Coordinates of C-alpha atoms in Angstrom, one line a residue:
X1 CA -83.9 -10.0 -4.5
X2 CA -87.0 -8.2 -4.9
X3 CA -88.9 -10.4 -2.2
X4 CA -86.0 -8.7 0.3
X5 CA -87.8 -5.2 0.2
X6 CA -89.6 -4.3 3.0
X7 CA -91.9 -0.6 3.0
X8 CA -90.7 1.6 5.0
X9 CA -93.7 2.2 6.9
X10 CA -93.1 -1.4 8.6
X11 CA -90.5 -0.3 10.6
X12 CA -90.8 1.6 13.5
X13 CA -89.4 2.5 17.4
X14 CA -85.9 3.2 16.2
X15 CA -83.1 3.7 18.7
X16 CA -79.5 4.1 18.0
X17 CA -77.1 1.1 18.5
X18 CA -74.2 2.6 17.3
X19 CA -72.5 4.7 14.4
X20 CA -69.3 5.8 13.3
X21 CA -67.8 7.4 10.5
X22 CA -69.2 5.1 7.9
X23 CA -71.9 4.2 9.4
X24 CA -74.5 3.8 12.1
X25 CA -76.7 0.8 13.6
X26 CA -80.5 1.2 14.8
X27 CA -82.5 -1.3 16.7
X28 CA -85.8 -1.0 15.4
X29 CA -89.5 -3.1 15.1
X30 CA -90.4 -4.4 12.1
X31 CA -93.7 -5.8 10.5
X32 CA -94.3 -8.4 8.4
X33 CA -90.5 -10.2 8.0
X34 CA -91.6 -13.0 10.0
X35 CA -95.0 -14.7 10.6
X36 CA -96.5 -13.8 14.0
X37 CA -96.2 -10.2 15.4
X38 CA -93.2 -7.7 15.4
X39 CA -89.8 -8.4 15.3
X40 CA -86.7 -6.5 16.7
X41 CA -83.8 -6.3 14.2
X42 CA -80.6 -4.0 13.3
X43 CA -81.1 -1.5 10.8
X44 CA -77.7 -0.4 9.1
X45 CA -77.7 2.8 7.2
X46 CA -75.5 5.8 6.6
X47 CA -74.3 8.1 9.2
X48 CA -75.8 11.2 9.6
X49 CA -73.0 13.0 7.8
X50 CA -72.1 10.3 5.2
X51 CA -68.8 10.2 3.7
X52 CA -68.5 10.5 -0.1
X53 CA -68.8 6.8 -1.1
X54 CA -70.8 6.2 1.5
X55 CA -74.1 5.0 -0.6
X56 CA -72.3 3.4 -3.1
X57 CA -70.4 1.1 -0.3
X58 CA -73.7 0.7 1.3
X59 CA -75.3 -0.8 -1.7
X60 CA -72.2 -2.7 -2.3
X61 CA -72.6 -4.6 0.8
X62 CA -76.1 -4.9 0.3
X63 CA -75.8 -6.7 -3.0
X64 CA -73.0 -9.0 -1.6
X65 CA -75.3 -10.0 1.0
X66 CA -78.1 -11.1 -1.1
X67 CA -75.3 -13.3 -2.6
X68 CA -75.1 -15.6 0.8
X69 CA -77.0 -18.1 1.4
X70 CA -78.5 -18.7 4.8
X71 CA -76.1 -20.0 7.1
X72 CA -76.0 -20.1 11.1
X73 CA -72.9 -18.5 11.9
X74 CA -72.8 -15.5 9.5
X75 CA -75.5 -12.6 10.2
X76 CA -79.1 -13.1 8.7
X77 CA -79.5 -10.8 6.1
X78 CA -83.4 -10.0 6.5
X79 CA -84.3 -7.3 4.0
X80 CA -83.8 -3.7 2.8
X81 CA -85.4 -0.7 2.1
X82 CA -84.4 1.3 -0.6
X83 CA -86.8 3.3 -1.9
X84 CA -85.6 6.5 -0.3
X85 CA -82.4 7.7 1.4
X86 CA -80.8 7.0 3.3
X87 CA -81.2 3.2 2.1
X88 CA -81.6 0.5 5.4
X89 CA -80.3 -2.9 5.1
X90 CA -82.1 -4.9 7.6
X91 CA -80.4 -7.4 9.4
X92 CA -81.4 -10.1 12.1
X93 CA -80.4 -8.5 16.1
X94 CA -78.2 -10.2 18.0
X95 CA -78.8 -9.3 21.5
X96 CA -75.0 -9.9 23.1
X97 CA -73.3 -7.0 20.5
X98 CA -70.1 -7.2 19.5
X99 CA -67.7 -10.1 20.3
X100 CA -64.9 -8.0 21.7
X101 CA -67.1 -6.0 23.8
X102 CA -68.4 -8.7 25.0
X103 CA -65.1 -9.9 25.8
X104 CA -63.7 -6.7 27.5
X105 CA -66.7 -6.8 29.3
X106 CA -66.1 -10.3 30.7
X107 CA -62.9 -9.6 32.0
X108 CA -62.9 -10.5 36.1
X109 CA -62.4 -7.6 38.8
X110 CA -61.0 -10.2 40.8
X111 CA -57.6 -11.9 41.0
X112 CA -58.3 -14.1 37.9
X113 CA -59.1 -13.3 34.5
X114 CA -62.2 -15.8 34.1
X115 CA -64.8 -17.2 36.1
X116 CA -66.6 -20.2 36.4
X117 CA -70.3 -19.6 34.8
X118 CA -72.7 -19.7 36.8
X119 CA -75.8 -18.0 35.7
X120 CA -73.3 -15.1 35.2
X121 CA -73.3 -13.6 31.8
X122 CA -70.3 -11.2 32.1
X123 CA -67.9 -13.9 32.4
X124 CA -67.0 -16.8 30.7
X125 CA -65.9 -20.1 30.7
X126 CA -62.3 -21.5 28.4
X127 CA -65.0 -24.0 26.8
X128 CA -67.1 -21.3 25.8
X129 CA -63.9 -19.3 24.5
X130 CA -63.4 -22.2 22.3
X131 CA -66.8 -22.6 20.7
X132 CA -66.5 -18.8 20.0
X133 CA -63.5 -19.3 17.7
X134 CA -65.0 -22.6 16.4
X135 CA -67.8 -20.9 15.2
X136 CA -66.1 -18.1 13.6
X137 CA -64.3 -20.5 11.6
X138 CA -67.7 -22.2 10.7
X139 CA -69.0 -19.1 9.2
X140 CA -65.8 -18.4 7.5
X141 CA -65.9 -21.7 6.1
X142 CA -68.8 -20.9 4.8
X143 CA -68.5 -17.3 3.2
X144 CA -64.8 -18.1 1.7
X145 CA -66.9 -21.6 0.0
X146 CA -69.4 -18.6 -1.5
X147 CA -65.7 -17.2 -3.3
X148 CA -66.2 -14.0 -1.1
X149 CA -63.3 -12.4 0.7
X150 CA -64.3 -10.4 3.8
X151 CA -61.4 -8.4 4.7
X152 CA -62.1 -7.1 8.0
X153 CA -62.4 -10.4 9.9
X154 CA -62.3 -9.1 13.8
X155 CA -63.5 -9.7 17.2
X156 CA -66.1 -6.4 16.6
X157 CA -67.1 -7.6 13.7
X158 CA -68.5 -10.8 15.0
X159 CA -71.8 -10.8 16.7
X160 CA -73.3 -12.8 19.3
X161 CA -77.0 -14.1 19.8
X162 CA -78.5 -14.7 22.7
X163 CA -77.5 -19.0 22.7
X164 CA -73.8 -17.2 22.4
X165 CA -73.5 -18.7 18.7
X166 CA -71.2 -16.3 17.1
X167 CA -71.7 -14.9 13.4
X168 CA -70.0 -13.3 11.3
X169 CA -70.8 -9.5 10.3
X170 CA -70.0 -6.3 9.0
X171 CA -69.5 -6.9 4.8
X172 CA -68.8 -3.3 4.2
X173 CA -65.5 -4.4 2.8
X174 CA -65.9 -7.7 1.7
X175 CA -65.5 -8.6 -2.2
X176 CA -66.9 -10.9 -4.8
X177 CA -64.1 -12.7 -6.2
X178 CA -66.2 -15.7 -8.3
X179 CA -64.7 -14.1 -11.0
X180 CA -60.9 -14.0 -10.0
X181 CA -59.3 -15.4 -7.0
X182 CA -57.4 -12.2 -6.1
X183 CA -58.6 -9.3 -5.1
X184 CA -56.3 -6.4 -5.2
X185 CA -57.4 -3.0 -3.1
X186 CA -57.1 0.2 -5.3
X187 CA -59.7 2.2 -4.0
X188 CA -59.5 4.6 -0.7
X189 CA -61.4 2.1 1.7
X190 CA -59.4 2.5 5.3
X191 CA -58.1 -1.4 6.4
X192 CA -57.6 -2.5 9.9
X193 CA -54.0 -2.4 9.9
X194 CA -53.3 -4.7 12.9
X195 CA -55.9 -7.3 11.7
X196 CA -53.9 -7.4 7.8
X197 CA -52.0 -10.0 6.3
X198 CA -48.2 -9.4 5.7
X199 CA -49.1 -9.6 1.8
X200 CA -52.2 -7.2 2.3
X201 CA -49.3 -4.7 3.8
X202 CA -46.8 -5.2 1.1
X203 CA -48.6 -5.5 -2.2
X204 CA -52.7 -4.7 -0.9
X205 CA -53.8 -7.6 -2.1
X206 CA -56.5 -9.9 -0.8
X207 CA -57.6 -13.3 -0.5
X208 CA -59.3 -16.0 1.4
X209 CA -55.9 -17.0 2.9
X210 CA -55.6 -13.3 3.8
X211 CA -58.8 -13.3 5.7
X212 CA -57.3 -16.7 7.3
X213 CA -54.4 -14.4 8.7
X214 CA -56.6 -12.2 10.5
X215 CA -58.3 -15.0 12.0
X216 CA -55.2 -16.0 13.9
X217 CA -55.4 -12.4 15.1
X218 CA -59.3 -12.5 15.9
X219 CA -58.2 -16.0 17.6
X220 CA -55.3 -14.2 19.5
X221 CA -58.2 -11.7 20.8
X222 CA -60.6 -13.9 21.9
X223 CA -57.5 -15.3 24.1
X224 CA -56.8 -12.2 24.9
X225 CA -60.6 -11.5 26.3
X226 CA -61.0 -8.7 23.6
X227 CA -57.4 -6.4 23.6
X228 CA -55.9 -4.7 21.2
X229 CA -53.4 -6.5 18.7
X230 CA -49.8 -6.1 19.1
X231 CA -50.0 -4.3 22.1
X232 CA -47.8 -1.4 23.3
X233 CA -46.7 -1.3 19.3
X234 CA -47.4 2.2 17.5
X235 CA -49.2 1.4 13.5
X236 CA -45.8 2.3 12.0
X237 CA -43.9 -0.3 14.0
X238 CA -46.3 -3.2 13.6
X239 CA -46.2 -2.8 9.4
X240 CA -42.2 -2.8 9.5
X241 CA -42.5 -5.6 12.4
X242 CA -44.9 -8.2 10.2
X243 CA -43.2 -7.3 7.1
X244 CA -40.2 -8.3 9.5
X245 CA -41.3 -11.3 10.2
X246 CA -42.2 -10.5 13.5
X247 CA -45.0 -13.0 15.2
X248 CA -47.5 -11.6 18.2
X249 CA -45.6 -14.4 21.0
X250 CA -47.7 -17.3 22.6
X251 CA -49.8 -15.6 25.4
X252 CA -48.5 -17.5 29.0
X253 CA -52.3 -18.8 29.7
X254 CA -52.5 -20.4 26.2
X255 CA -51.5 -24.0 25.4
X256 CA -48.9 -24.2 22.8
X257 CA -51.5 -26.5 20.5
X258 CA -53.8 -23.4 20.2
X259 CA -50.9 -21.1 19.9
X260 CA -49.7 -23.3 16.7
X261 CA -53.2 -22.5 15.3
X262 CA -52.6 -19.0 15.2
X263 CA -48.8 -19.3 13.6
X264 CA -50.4 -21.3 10.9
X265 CA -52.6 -18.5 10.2
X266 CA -50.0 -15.8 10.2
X267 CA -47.3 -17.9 7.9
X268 CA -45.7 -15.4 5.4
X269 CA -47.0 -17.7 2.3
X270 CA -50.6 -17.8 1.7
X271 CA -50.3 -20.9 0.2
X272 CA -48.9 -22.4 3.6
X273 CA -52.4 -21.1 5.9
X274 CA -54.6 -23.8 6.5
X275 CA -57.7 -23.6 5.0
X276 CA -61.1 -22.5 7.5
X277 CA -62.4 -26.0 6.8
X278 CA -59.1 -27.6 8.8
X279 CA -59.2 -24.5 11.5
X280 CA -62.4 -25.8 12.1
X281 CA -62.0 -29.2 12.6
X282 CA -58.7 -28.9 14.3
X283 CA -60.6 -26.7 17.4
X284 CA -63.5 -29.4 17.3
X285 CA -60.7 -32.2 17.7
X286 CA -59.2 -30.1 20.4
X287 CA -62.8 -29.6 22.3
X288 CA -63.2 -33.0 22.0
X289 CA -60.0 -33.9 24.3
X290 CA -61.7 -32.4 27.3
X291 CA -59.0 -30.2 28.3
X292 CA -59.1 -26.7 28.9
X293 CA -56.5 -24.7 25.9
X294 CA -56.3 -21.4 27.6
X295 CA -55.5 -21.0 32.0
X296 CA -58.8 -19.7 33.8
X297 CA -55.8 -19.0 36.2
X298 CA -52.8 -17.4 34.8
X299 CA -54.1 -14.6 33.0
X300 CA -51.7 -11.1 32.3
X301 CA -53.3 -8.8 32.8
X302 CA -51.1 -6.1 31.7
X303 CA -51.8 -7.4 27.6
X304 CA -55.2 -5.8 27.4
X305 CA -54.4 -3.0 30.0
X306 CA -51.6 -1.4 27.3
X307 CA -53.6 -2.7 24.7
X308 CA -56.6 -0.6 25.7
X309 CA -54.5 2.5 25.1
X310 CA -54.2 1.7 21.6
X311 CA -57.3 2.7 19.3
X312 CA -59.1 0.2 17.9
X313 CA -60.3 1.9 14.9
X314 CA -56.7 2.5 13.7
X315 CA -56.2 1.9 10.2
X316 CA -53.7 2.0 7.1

């Protein structure tokens, strides 16, 4: 990993992205990464007051990372820098942000929910709503096939480049499992509650069939242009509701086919989840078809307007 560190002194004109309590993004230039001149990328470090852990879990995800291969629909890990604190890890930018700001921002200020596009970057097309979630299966394919679990599979964890391929991000709680199949959370990591599988809630254990579950619910956000899960339910009601059995219903602009998807990912037996290999070449099969799976035209808008209340940094 060694050919991964990069001096300090090659990275320069940082501006804040974004941070929160574990964390905080810079857009910087960088030296030397690439042939030819400088490079923009995302610097990841600690936030300016850094929570106890918060060094540990950041060289945690930094030694997962070097772990993954290269693959186009997960987030280019591009080097670190180490040598002094607070430790970077340096990460290819991805100039569209976040997935489900990118959604909220696409949402129309007209009578319909989507738009044609036409040279219009703020809104977006069903086909391209598609290829979002097909892609996000791709790189999930790919990370559970290197026996890692990532555990906070969401819409803002996803980033998009400037083609608006989609990649997976944000490792901070993501696991090595080559040695066991099962991970089993014993530490005090916060988990996205509304994103969590009903076994994740029950006995806090993890797998690649777990991440599958909150795939159905990134998949139910991207239909839902970016809201909040399980909307207009507090945190305390959606644990009892899942462990319930209760299922997020089939949004009215959704065809049932894609809706199916999503109740295969949030069956109440692992074992019973489709693998990210069949999501992925189920939503292909369904692109294929040439029909549209979610309504340009009969979008509710009320689901992401209750939804927006709800914080989206809520966790267990």
């Amino acid at each position: 990993m060694g050919h991964l560190a990069i001096p300090r002194d090659r990275l320069s004109n940082f501006r804040e992205l974004g941070h929160g309590e574990f964390g905080k993004v810079m857009l910087a230039e960088a030296r030397g990464i690439t042939q030819g001149s400088e490079v923009t990328v995302a610097v990841k470090t600690l936030p300016d007051e850094p929570p106890i852990n918060g060094k540990k879990d950041l060289m945690r995800e930094l030694d997962l990372m070097t772990t993954l291969p290269y693959n186009p629909y997960v987030v280019r890990l591009l080097g670190f820098s180490v040598e002094e604190d607070p430790p970077y890890i340096i990460l290819e930018y991805l100039s569209r942000g976040d997935l489900k700001t990118l959604l909220i921002e696409s949402r129309s200020k007209g009578a319909h929910a989507y738009d044609n596009l036409h040279g219009d970057s703020t809104s977006l097309t069903a086909k391209q709503l598609m290829h979002f979630a097909r892609d996000v299966a791709d790189g999930m394919k790919f990370v559970s096939s290197q026996l890692c679990i990532h555990r906070d599979l969401a819409a803002r964890n996803v980033l998009v480049a400037e083609d608006m391929t989609c990649k997976v991000s944000d490792f901070g709680l993501a696991r090595d499992v080559k040695n066991m199949r099962v991970y089993e959370h014993q530490s005090g990591d916060n988990l996205p509650l509304r994103w969590m599988a009903v076994e994740s809630l029950i006995d806090h254990t993890y797998t690649t069939e777990s991440d599958v579950w909150s795939y159905g619910v990134l998949l139910w956000e991207i239909v839902n242009l970016g809201a909040d899960p399980y909307p207009a339910i507090n945190r305390e009601e959606v644990k009892q509701e899942v462990q319930s059995g209760y299922r997020m219903p089939k949004p009215k602009h959704c065809q049932q086919e894609l809706y199916d998807m999503m109740l295969k990912c949030w069956q109440e037996k692992p074992e019973d989840r489709p693998s990210f290999a069949f999501i992925g070449n189920e939503l292909n099969r369904l692109m294929n078809v040439g029909k549209d799976y979610i309504s340009t035209t009969n979008y509710d808008r009320t689901v992401y307007e209750i939804s927006d209340l709800i914080c989206e940094h809520e966790r267990v």
